[in-house]
Amino acid sequence: MASLNPLGSSLDLRKAKHLLRRATFNYTKEQLDTFVGMSATDAVNSLTADVAYTLAEPYDPLPMEAPDGYWISSPEHPNTFDGQFRKRAYIAAWWWYNAYNKVSLKYKLSFFFHTCFTVAKDDGAGLSPFFYDYLKLLDFYALGNIKTLAKKINLDNAMLDYLDNTQNNKNNPNENYSREYLELFTILKGEQIGDGNYTNYTEIDIQQAAKVLSGFKKQWDRNGNVDPDTNLPMGYAAIGQHDTNDKTFSSAFNNQVITGRDTAATMFDELDDFVEMVFAQEETAKAYCRRLYKYFVKSKISAEAETDIIEPLAQILIDNDYEVLPVVTTLLASEHFYDADDSDPTDHTIGAIIKSPLQLLCEVFSMFDIQYPDPETEQLFFYRNFFHWFITGGFFQPAGMDFFNPDSVAGYPAYYQEPGFDRNWFSSNTIIGRYILVAGILTQNNNYAELDTVLFVENKIDANDARDPNLLIASLTDLLFPESIDTDRTDYFKTFLIEDSDDYYWTGAWLQYINTHSQNDKNTVKTRLDALIIALVNAAEFQLM
């Protein structure tokens, strides 16, 4: 049976790789060395600190003659600034930098919540500061309470704009947001069992929820309302546009009646009653646990996993009033997570997920310690040249991930679309996009990013292993691939080092470089190492985690 019991043995390299990849966006040899030998519980707990931002806020280095700079904290009204599309891109760069530079569950869970409470930054989220507030709200609750986040998201200005709830009034109800809140954000549909009846809720519930949500409006200036818990700007309650009547829900919610309120202050109590009602349903807890399982473990949930993993996790979530960490730490420290709860070789969790372009980018940059412009001293090169042009335009979009801008409110197909799920990252249109990342870094002559493969091998690989092509490949694949490779694959990768020569060709070239450190000798080994690293990163094995 599938087991949530804590892993009994210490983490070896294979399991340490698995945890670090699944739990963070920062994947380094040094962190792997730290994890190896730790218990799974201790390793997971070490990732739960609520880390502070490395970069406090984004910066706009344009226009060149008078940069808008730290426009987010400007006292000027948000709509006085031009270049909102550009600024939203720079906010995404700011978030990535913080996520990439922390060894923490925080940002993995923050992005998970983005897949649950989706906002598309360039498709209705409004002014750039609203998108910034949305990301900060996800970060604030990333290690906290799902139910509380599900309450706060209703007053998030970007969300109010994105799904039109700011236009939802008592005399002209707009059901767009209430529908997505039930169908995509919280309890999910379930099987349709009748006309307008989706098991977990009905069309009547959507209509009643829209009435509860009526009259909540976007606050344009960001200064009128600040949430006392998060200190973030939020929308406001317009009682004149709120349906003050009682709202009666269907049998899916035990025919619960939510009392209508007739003041702006008590509108929030009515909204709170609605969210509490949704989260009182056991199916809501199961829905989040299934999503967490697909995000952290694998996309296919077997009948055994549903009974032995999802149901107990849902109970943990309920018992902890929807605090996310007790569920996630239990899952990531469990025998099941490490595929150590049975002997079935067909249900592996290690290597069972295709990396998103975001994960692929972060692993390449962190493992190879790729140098890129400093966002605090080289703002133009970091925000515009490196992230907006090279990463977003040159990698994310060709690889099929419009970063923080999915093309529908359902989010990225890899996280919801059956039966492919993460396999949706691969298509004839996106596969080349994935493969150009490392080649682009190695071949460009500009200020975007730099990978020195020779320095990487010198600093990260044991000296005796570096000189032997077989041991060098074993060391590299141990770091890069989720599983060990066989002799045939080793021989294939070795051809990039020695071509048609014998092993001593590489040994001689490497020792010549180590003895002289001349530029000519470095160029000789660099040409071979560049080709090898491109082959390894583009190999099928590296696409998995």
PDB file of C-alpha atoms in Angstrom, residues 184-312:
ATOM      1  CA  LEU A 184     -11.077  26.248 -10.843  1.00  0.00           C
ATOM      2  CA  PHE A 185      -9.918  27.886  -7.630  1.00  0.00           C
ATOM      3  CA  THR A 186     -11.438  25.904  -4.765  1.00  0.00           C
ATOM      4  CA  ILE A 187     -13.766  22.893  -4.696  1.00  0.00           C
ATOM      5  CA  LEU A 188     -13.640  22.068  -8.457  1.00  0.00           C
ATOM      6  CA  LYS A 189     -16.509  20.601 -10.427  1.00  0.00           C
ATOM      7  CA  GLY A 190     -16.718  16.896  -9.855  1.00  0.00           C
ATOM      8  CA  GLU A 191     -18.719  14.720 -12.210  1.00  0.00           C
ATOM      9  CA  GLN A 192     -21.722  16.299 -13.908  1.00  0.00           C
ATOM     10  CA  ILE A 193     -24.747  14.396 -12.647  1.00  0.00           C
ATOM     11  CA  GLY A 194     -27.537  16.487 -14.123  1.00  0.00           C
ATOM     12  CA  ASP A 195     -28.416  19.663 -15.942  1.00  0.00           C
ATOM     13  CA  GLY A 196     -26.475  22.382 -14.131  1.00  0.00           C
ATOM     14  CA  ASN A 197     -25.410  19.972 -11.369  1.00  0.00           C
ATOM     15  CA  TYR A 198     -21.692  19.215 -11.117  1.00  0.00           C
ATOM     16  CA  THR A 199     -21.733  17.120  -7.916  1.00  0.00           C
ATOM     17  CA  ASN A 200     -19.685  19.604  -5.899  1.00  0.00           C
ATOM     18  CA  TYR A 201     -21.878  22.591  -6.760  1.00  0.00           C
ATOM     19  CA  THR A 202     -24.687  23.628  -9.079  1.00  0.00           C
ATOM     20  CA  GLU A 203     -25.543  26.553 -11.339  1.00  0.00           C
ATOM     21  CA  ILE A 204     -27.684  27.871  -8.490  1.00  0.00           C
ATOM     22  CA  ASP A 205     -24.586  28.018  -6.304  1.00  0.00           C
ATOM     23  CA  ILE A 206     -22.741  30.035  -8.948  1.00  0.00           C
ATOM     24  CA  GLN A 207     -25.612  32.508  -9.065  1.00  0.00           C
ATOM     25  CA  GLN A 208     -25.809  32.801  -5.279  1.00  0.00           C
ATOM     26  CA  ALA A 209     -22.037  33.154  -4.978  1.00  0.00           C
ATOM     27  CA  ALA A 210     -22.117  35.990  -7.531  1.00  0.00           C
ATOM     28  CA  LYS A 211     -24.591  37.780  -5.285  1.00  0.00           C
ATOM     29  CA  VAL A 212     -22.304  37.340  -2.277  1.00  0.00           C
ATOM     30  CA  LEU A 213     -19.429  38.725  -4.326  1.00  0.00           C
ATOM     31  CA  SER A 214     -21.388  41.673  -5.748  1.00  0.00           C
ATOM     32  CA  GLY A 215     -20.216  45.175  -4.898  1.00  0.00           C
ATOM     33  CA  PHE A 216     -16.525  44.435  -4.295  1.00  0.00           C
ATOM     34  CA  LYS A 217     -14.547  46.889  -6.402  1.00  0.00           C
ATOM     35  CA  LYS A 218     -11.022  47.558  -7.573  1.00  0.00           C
ATOM     36  CA  GLN A 219      -9.245  50.394  -5.743  1.00  0.00           C
ATOM     37  CA  TRP A 220      -7.460  52.336  -8.490  1.00  0.00           C
ATOM     38  CA  ASP A 221      -5.000  54.356  -6.447  1.00  0.00           C
ATOM     39  CA  ARG A 222      -3.711  51.507  -4.173  1.00  0.00           C
ATOM     40  CA  ASN A 223      -3.733  53.920  -1.229  1.00  0.00           C
ATOM     41  CA  GLY A 224      -7.404  53.864  -0.299  1.00  0.00           C
ATOM     42  CA  ASN A 225      -7.494  50.394   1.253  1.00  0.00           C
ATOM     43  CA  VAL A 226      -4.651  48.410   2.775  1.00  0.00           C
ATOM     44  CA  ASP A 227      -5.203  44.954   4.204  1.00  0.00           C
ATOM     45  CA  PRO A 228      -4.179  44.988   7.878  1.00  0.00           C
ATOM     46  CA  ASP A 229      -2.866  41.410   7.770  1.00  0.00           C
ATOM     47  CA  THR A 230      -0.705  41.624   4.654  1.00  0.00           C
ATOM     48  CA  ASN A 231      -0.149  45.383   4.426  1.00  0.00           C
ATOM     49  CA  LEU A 232      -1.003  45.074   0.729  1.00  0.00           C
ATOM     50  CA  PRO A 233      -3.428  47.257  -1.233  1.00  0.00           C
ATOM     51  CA  MET A 234      -6.829  45.712  -1.775  1.00  0.00           C
ATOM     52  CA  GLY A 235     -10.236  46.484  -3.241  1.00  0.00           C
ATOM     53  CA  TYR A 236     -13.150  48.032  -1.379  1.00  0.00           C
ATOM     54  CA  ALA A 237     -16.787  47.277  -0.572  1.00  0.00           C
ATOM     55  CA  ALA A 238     -19.492  49.361  -2.280  1.00  0.00           C
ATOM     56  CA  ILE A 239     -22.643  48.601  -0.337  1.00  0.00           C
ATOM     57  CA  GLY A 240     -24.846  50.410  -2.836  1.00  0.00           C
ATOM     58  CA  GLN A 241     -23.949  47.820  -5.470  1.00  0.00           C
ATOM     59  CA  HIS A 242     -24.179  44.776  -3.204  1.00  0.00           C
ATOM     60  CA  ASP A 243     -27.096  42.355  -3.088  1.00  0.00           C
ATOM     61  CA  THR A 244     -28.163  42.564   0.547  1.00  0.00           C
ATOM     62  CA  ASN A 245     -30.689  39.721   0.400  1.00  0.00           C
ATOM     63  CA  ASP A 246     -30.063  36.337   1.978  1.00  0.00           C
ATOM     64  CA  LYS A 247     -28.430  33.771  -0.340  1.00  0.00           C
ATOM     65  CA  THR A 248     -29.665  30.172  -0.325  1.00  0.00           C
ATOM     66  CA  PHE A 249     -27.288  27.551  -1.690  1.00  0.00           C
ATOM     67  CA  SER A 250     -28.106  24.090  -3.048  1.00  0.00           C
ATOM     68  CA  SER A 251     -28.035  20.696  -1.415  1.00  0.00           C
ATOM     69  CA  ALA A 252     -24.388  20.442  -2.472  1.00  0.00           C
ATOM     70  CA  PHE A 253     -23.803  22.870   0.408  1.00  0.00           C
ATOM     71  CA  ASN A 254     -26.556  21.451   2.618  1.00  0.00           C
ATOM     72  CA  ASN A 255     -28.936  24.211   1.524  1.00  0.00           C
ATOM     73  CA  GLN A 256     -26.983  26.681   3.615  1.00  0.00           C
ATOM     74  CA  VAL A 257     -28.366  30.200   3.876  1.00  0.00           C
ATOM     75  CA  ILE A 258     -25.847  33.025   4.042  1.00  0.00           C
ATOM     76  CA  THR A 259     -27.339  36.081   5.652  1.00  0.00           C
ATOM     77  CA  GLY A 260     -27.172  39.178   3.479  1.00  0.00           C
ATOM     78  CA  ARG A 261     -25.445  42.207   5.019  1.00  0.00           C
ATOM     79  CA  ASP A 262     -26.383  45.834   4.556  1.00  0.00           C
ATOM     80  CA  THR A 263     -23.207  47.761   5.434  1.00  0.00           C
ATOM     81  CA  ALA A 264     -19.852  47.995   3.736  1.00  0.00           C
ATOM     82  CA  ALA A 265     -18.128  46.663   6.856  1.00  0.00           C
ATOM     83  CA  THR A 266     -20.366  43.618   7.213  1.00  0.00           C
ATOM     84  CA  MET A 267     -20.080  42.722   3.517  1.00  0.00           C
ATOM     85  CA  PHE A 268     -16.750  41.214   4.501  1.00  0.00           C
ATOM     86  CA  ASP A 269     -18.499  39.017   7.077  1.00  0.00           C
ATOM     87  CA  GLU A 270     -20.837  37.748   4.382  1.00  0.00           C
ATOM     88  CA  LEU A 271     -17.883  36.993   2.121  1.00  0.00           C
ATOM     89  CA  ASP A 272     -16.178  35.210   5.007  1.00  0.00           C
ATOM     90  CA  ASP A 273     -19.277  33.056   5.560  1.00  0.00           C
ATOM     91  CA  PHE A 274     -19.249  32.062   1.901  1.00  0.00           C
ATOM     92  CA  VAL A 275     -15.584  31.013   1.880  1.00  0.00           C
ATOM     93  CA  GLU A 276     -16.013  29.119   5.157  1.00  0.00           C
ATOM     94  CA  MET A 277     -18.949  27.256   3.606  1.00  0.00           C
ATOM     95  CA  VAL A 278     -16.881  26.215   0.570  1.00  0.00           C
ATOM     96  CA  PHE A 279     -13.964  25.119   2.725  1.00  0.00           C
ATOM     97  CA  ALA A 280     -16.211  23.183   5.087  1.00  0.00           C
ATOM     98  CA  GLN A 281     -16.700  20.654   2.273  1.00  0.00           C
ATOM     99  CA  GLU A 282     -14.372  17.675   2.450  1.00  0.00           C
ATOM    100  CA  GLU A 283     -14.100  17.729  -1.334  1.00  0.00           C
ATOM    101  CA  THR A 284     -12.387  21.123  -1.190  1.00  0.00           C
ATOM    102  CA  ALA A 285      -9.603  19.662   0.933  1.00  0.00           C
ATOM    103  CA  LYS A 286      -9.293  16.689  -1.413  1.00  0.00           C
ATOM    104  CA  ALA A 287      -9.160  18.987  -4.440  1.00  0.00           C
ATOM    105  CA  TYR A 288      -6.176  20.888  -3.038  1.00  0.00           C
ATOM    106  CA  CYS A 289      -4.410  17.691  -2.003  1.00  0.00           C
ATOM    107  CA  ARG A 290      -4.825  16.217  -5.467  1.00  0.00           C
ATOM    108  CA  ARG A 291      -3.360  19.380  -6.958  1.00  0.00           C
ATOM    109  CA  LEU A 292      -0.449  19.305  -4.526  1.00  0.00           C
ATOM    110  CA  TYR A 293       0.145  15.650  -5.389  1.00  0.00           C
ATOM    111  CA  LYS A 294       0.217  16.364  -9.133  1.00  0.00           C
ATOM    112  CA  TYR A 295       2.503  19.340  -8.592  1.00  0.00           C
ATOM    113  CA  PHE A 296       5.009  17.639  -6.281  1.00  0.00           C
ATOM    114  CA  VAL A 297       4.718  13.901  -7.019  1.00  0.00           C
ATOM    115  CA  LYS A 298       3.254  12.928 -10.408  1.00  0.00           C
ATOM    116  CA  SER A 299       0.232  13.635 -12.549  1.00  0.00           C
ATOM    117  CA  LYS A 300      -1.415  10.213 -12.332  1.00  0.00           C
ATOM    118  CA  ILE A 301      -3.203   9.438  -9.074  1.00  0.00           C
ATOM    119  CA  SER A 302      -3.881   5.722  -8.751  1.00  0.00           C
ATOM    120  CA  ALA A 303      -6.835   4.332  -6.828  1.00  0.00           C
ATOM    121  CA  GLU A 304      -4.370   3.229  -4.156  1.00  0.00           C
ATOM    122  CA  ALA A 305      -2.851   6.701  -3.914  1.00  0.00           C
ATOM    123  CA  GLU A 306      -6.312   8.247  -3.688  1.00  0.00           C
ATOM    124  CA  THR A 307      -7.133   6.068  -0.685  1.00  0.00           C
ATOM    125  CA  ASP A 308      -3.761   5.933   1.057  1.00  0.00           C
ATOM    126  CA  ILE A 309      -2.333   9.371   0.211  1.00  0.00           C
ATOM    127  CA  ILE A 310      -4.976  11.881  -0.856  1.00  0.00           C
ATOM    128  CA  GLU A 311      -7.601  11.046   1.745  1.00  0.00           C
ATOM    129  CA  PRO A 312      -5.188  11.116   4.736  1.00  0.00           C
TER     130      PRO A 312
END
